[in-house]
CSV table of C-alpha atoms in Angstrom, one decimal:
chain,number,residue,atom,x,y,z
A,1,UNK,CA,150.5,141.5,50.9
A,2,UNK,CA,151.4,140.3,54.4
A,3,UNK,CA,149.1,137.9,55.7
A,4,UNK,CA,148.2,140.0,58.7
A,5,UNK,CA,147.5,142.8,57.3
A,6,UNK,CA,145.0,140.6,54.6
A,7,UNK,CA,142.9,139.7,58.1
A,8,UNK,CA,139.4,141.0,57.8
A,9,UNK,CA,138.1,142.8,60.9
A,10,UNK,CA,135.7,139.9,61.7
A,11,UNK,CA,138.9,137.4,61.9
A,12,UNK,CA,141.1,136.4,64.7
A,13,UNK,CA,144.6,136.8,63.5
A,14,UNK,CA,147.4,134.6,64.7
A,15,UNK,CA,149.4,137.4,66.5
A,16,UNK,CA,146.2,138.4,68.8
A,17,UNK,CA,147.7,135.0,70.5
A,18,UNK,CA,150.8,135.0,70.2
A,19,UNK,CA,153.2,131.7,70.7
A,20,UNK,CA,149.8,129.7,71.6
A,21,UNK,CA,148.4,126.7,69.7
A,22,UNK,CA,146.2,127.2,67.2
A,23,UNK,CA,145.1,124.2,65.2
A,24,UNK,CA,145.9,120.2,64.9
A,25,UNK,CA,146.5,118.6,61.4
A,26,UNK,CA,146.9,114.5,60.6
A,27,UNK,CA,148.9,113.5,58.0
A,28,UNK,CA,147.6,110.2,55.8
A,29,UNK,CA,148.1,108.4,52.9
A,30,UNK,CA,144.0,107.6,52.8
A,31,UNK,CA,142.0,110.7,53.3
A,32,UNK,CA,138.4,108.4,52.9
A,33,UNK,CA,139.6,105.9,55.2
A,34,UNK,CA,140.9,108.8,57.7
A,35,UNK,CA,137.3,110.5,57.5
A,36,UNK,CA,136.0,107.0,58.0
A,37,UNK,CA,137.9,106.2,61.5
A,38,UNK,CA,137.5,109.4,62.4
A,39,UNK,CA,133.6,109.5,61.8
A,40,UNK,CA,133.2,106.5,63.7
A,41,UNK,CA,135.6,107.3,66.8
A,42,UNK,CA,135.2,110.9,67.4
A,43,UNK,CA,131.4,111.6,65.7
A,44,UNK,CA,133.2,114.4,63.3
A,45,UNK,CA,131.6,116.1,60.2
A,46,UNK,CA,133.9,117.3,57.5
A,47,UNK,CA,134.3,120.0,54.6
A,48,UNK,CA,136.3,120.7,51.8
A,49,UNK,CA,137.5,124.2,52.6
A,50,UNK,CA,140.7,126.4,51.0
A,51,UNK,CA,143.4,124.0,51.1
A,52,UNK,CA,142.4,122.4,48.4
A,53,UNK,CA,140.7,118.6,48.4
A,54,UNK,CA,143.5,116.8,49.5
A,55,UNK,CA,142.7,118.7,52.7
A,56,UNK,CA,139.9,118.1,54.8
A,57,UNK,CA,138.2,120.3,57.7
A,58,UNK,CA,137.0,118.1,60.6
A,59,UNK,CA,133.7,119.7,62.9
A,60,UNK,CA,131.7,118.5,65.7
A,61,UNK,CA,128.5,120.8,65.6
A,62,UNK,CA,130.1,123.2,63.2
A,63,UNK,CA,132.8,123.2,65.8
A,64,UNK,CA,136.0,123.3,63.8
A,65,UNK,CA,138.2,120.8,65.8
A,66,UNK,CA,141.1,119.2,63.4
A,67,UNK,CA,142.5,118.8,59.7
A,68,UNK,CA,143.9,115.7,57.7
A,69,UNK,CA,145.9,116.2,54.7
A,70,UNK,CA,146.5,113.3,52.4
A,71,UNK,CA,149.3,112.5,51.2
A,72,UNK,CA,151.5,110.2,49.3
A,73,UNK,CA,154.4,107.8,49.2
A,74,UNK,CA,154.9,108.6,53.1
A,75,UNK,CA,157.0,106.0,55.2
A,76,UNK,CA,154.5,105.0,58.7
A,77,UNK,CA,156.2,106.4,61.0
A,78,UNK,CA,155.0,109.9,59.1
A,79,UNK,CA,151.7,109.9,60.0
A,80,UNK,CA,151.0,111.5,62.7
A,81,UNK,CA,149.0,114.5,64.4
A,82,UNK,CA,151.4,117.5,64.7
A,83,UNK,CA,150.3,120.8,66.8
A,84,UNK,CA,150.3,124.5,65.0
A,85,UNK,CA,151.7,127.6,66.9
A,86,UNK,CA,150.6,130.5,66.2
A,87,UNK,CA,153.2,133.2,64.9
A,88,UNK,CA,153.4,136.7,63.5
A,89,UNK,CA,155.9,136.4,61.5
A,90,UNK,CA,156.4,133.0,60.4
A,91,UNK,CA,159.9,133.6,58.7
A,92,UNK,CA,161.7,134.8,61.8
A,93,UNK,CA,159.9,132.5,63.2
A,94,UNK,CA,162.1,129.9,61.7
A,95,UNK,CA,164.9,131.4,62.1
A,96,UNK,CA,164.8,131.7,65.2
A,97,UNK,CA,164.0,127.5,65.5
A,98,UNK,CA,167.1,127.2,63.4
A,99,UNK,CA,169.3,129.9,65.8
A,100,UNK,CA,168.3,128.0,69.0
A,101,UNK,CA,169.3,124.0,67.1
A,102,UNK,CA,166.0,123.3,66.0
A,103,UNK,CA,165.4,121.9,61.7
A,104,UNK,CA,163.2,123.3,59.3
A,105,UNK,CA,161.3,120.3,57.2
A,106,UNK,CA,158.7,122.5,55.3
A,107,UNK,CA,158.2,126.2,54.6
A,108,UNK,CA,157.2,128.5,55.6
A,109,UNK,CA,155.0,128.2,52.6
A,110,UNK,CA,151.9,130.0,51.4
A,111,UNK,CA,148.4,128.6,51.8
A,112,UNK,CA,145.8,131.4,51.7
A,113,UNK,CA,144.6,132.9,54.4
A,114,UNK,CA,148.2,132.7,56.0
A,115,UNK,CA,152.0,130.7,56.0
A,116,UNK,CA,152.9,128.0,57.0
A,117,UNK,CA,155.9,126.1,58.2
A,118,UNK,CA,156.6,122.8,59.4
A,119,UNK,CA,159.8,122.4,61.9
A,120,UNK,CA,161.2,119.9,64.8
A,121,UNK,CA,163.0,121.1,68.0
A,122,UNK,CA,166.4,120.3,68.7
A,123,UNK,CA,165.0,116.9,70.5
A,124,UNK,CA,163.3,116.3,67.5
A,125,UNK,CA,160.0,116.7,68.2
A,126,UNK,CA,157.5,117.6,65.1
A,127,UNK,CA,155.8,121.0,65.3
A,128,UNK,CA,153.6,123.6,63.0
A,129,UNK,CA,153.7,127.1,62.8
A,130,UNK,CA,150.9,129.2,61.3
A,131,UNK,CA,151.0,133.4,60.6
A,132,UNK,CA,147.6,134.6,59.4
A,133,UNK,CA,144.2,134.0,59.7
A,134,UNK,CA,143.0,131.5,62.0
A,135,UNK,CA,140.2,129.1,61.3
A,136,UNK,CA,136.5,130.5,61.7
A,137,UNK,CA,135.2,129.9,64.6
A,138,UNK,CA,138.2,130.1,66.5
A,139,UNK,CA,137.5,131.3,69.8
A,140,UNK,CA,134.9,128.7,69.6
A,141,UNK,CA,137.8,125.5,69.2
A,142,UNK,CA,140.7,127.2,71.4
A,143,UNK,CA,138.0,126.0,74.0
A,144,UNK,CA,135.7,122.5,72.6
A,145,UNK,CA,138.7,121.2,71.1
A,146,UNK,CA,141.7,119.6,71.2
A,147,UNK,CA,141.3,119.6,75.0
A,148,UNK,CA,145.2,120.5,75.2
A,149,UNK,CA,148.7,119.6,73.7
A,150,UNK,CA,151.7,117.9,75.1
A,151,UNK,CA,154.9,117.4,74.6
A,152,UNK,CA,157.1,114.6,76.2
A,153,UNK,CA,160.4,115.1,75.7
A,154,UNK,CA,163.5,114.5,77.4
A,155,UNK,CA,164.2,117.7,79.3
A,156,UNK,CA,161.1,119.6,79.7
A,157,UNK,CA,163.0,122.8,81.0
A,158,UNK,CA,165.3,122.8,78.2
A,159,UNK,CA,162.2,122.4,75.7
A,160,UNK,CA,160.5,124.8,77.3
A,161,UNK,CA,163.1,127.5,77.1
A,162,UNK,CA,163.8,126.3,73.0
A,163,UNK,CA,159.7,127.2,72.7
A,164,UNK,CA,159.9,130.3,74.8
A,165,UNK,CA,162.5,131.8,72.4
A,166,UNK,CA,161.1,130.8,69.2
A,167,UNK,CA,157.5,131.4,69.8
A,168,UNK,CA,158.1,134.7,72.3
A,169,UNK,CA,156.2,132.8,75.4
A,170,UNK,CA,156.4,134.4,78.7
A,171,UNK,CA,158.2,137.9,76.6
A,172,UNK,CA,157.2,140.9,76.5
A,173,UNK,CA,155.6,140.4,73.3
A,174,UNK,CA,151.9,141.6,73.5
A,175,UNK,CA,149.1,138.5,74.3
A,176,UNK,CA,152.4,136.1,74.3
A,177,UNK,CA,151.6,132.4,76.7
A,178,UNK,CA,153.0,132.4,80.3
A,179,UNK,CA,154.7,129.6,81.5
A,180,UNK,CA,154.5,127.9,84.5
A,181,UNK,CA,156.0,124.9,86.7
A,182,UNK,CA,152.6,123.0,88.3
A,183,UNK,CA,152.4,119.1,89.3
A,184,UNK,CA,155.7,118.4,87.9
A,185,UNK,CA,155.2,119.6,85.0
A,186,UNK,CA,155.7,122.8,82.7
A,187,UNK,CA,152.2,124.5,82.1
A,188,UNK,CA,151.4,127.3,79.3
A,189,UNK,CA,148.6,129.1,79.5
A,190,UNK,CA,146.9,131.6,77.0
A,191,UNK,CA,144.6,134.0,78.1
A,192,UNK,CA,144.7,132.1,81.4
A,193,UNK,CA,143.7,129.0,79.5
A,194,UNK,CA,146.0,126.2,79.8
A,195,UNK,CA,146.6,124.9,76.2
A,196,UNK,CA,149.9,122.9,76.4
A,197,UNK,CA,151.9,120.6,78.7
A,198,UNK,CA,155.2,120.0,78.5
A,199,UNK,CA,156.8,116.6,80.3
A,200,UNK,CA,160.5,115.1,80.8
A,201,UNK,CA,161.2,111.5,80.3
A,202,UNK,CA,161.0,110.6,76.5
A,203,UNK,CA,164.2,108.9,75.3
A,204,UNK,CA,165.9,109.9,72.5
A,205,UNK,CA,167.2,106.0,71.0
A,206,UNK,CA,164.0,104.8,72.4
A,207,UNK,CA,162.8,102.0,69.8
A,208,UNK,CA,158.8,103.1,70.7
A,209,UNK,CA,157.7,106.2,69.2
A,210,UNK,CA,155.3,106.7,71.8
A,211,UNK,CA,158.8,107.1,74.4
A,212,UNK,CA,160.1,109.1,71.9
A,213,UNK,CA,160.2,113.0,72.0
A,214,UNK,CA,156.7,114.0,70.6
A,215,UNK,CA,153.7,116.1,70.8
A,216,UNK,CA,150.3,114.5,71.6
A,217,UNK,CA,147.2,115.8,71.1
A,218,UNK,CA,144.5,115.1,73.5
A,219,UNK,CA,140.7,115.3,72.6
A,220,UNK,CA,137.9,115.5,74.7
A,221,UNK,CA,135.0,113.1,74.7
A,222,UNK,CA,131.7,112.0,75.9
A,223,UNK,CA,132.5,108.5,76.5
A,224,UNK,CA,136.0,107.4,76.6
A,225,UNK,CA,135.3,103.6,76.8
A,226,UNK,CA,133.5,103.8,73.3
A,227,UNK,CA,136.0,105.3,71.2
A,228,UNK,CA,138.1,102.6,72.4
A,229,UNK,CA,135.7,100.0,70.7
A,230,UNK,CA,135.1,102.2,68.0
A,231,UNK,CA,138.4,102.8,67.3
A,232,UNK,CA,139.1,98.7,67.7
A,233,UNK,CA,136.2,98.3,65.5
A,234,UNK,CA,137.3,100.2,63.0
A,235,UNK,CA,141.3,99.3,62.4
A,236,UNK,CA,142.5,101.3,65.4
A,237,UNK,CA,144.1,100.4,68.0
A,238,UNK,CA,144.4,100.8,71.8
A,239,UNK,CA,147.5,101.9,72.9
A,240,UNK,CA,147.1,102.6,76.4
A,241,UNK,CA,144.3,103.2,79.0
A,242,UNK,CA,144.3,104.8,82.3
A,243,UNK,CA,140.8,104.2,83.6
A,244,UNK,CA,140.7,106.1,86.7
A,245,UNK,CA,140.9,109.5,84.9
A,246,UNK,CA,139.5,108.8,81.8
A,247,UNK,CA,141.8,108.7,79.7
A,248,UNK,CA,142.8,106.7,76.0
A,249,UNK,CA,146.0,106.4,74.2
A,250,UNK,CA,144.5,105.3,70.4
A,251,UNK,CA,145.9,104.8,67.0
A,252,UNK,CA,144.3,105.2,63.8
A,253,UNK,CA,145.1,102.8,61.2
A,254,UNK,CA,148.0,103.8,60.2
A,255,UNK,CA,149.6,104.2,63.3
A,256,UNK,CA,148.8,107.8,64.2
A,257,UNK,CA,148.4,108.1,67.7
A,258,UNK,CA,145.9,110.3,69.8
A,259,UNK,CA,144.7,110.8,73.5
A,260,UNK,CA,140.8,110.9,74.5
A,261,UNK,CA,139.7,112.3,77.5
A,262,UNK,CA,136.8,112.1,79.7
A,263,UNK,CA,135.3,116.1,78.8
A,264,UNK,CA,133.9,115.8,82.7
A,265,UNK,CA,137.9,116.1,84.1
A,266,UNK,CA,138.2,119.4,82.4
A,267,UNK,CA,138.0,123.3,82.3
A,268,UNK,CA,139.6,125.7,80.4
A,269,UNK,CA,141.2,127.4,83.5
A,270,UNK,CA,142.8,123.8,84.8
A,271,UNK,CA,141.9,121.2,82.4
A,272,UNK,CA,144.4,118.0,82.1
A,273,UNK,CA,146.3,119.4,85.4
A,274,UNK,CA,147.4,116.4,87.1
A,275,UNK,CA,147.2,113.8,84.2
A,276,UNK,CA,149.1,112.7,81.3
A,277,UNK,CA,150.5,109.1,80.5
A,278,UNK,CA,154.0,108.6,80.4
């Protein structure tokens, strides 16, 4: 049975929002040692839910906010946090990535209540796609957390129009994201939210992952300053800081990298508009 029509009534279904992100996964080779970090950086809670229990559910209050996976015999430069788009059809979906120059690395693939596939654009830039239920509680994380997702990349129009045709934003395709140009950047919005940014200047032989085309995700945070000792405290690292808007590059320990953000600088109508580290 198709995944959408197995959503109960009580559900929100990935193509009620259409093209927009929809959940944030980390990859790791030590799921106790993630949880650990993680715990002590962020204040999160975790269950064992569907997936299985080499996949872990992160919460903040019953909040869902973010999932690890473990697993093994991974090079470093794998880990990392990679953003899920939701889809209603996750096999056109691909093809569509594939039509347009982008690579399939996994999927799509079945893990109960949906699909799932794993792809990069044609920059090279890691993404998710997800057709089927969404987590519970998700009206509740589209807004708590992440605070929003962003791509660097080398062309931000180009990206944007490889994302607009794979993942129907600003279509005709009912509750699809619009897309906007605002403070130099290229904004998408869902349900007049803004969920994603989309930046130019990453360089494609760039020897720093950091400069090269990627999605970040950005979490928001009481205290900025002390996840940045935490997260030193605790075999993290500090990647970058920009002080005067409350904002954190971090790594975990294996090199995964993350953005914290002040929760004051934000709204869901204009939060992170005018930020971002480049």
């Amino acid at each position: 049975m198709n995944s959408q029509k197995a959503v109960s009534s009580r559900a929100v279904a990935s193509g009620s929002v259409y093209g927009a992100p929809c959940w944030v996964s980390l990859t790791t080779c030590d799921l106790s040692a993630a949880e650990k970090f993680y715990t002590a950086v962020l204040g999160w809670e975790w269950r064992t839910g569907k997936l299985g229990d080499q996949y872990r559910f992160a919460s903040v209050g019953g909040v869902p906010v973010a999932g690890v996976s473990a697993v093994a015999a991974m090079q470093p430069k794998a880990f990392a946090w990679t953003p899920y788009f939701a889809t209603a059809d996750a096999d056109e979906t691909v093809s569509r990535s594939q039509e347009r120059g982008g690579t399939t690395a996994v999927g799509p693939l079945s893990f109960p209540p949906g699909r799932a596939a794993l792809l990069a654009d044609r920059d090279g830039a890691v993404f998710g796609i997800w057709e089927g239920e969404l987590v519970s509680r998700w009206e509740e994380w589209r807004r708590a957390a992440p605070v929003f997702v962003e791509l660097h990349t080398r062309d931000a129009f180009d990206a944007a129009i490889f994302y607009a045709e794979v993942l129907s934003w600003a279509s005709d395709t009912k509750d699809c994201c619009e897309v906007h140009y605002e403070n130099e950047k290229v904004i998408l919005r869902s349900r007049g939210d803004v969920v994603a940014h989309i930046h130019s200047g990453a360089v494609d032989s760039a020897r720093d992952p950091s400069m090269r085309p990627r999605w970040q995700i950005h979490f928001a945070v009481t205290d900025v300053h002390a996840c940045i000792e935490a997260a030193l405290g605790h075999g993290g690292g500090l990647v970058r800081e920009v002080s005067d808007v409350g904002e954190a590059i971090l790594s975990d320990p294996e090199g995964a990298r993350f953005v914290v953000n002040a929760r004051e600088q934000f709204s869901p109508r204009s939060r992170g508009n005018g930020l971002g580290i480049h």
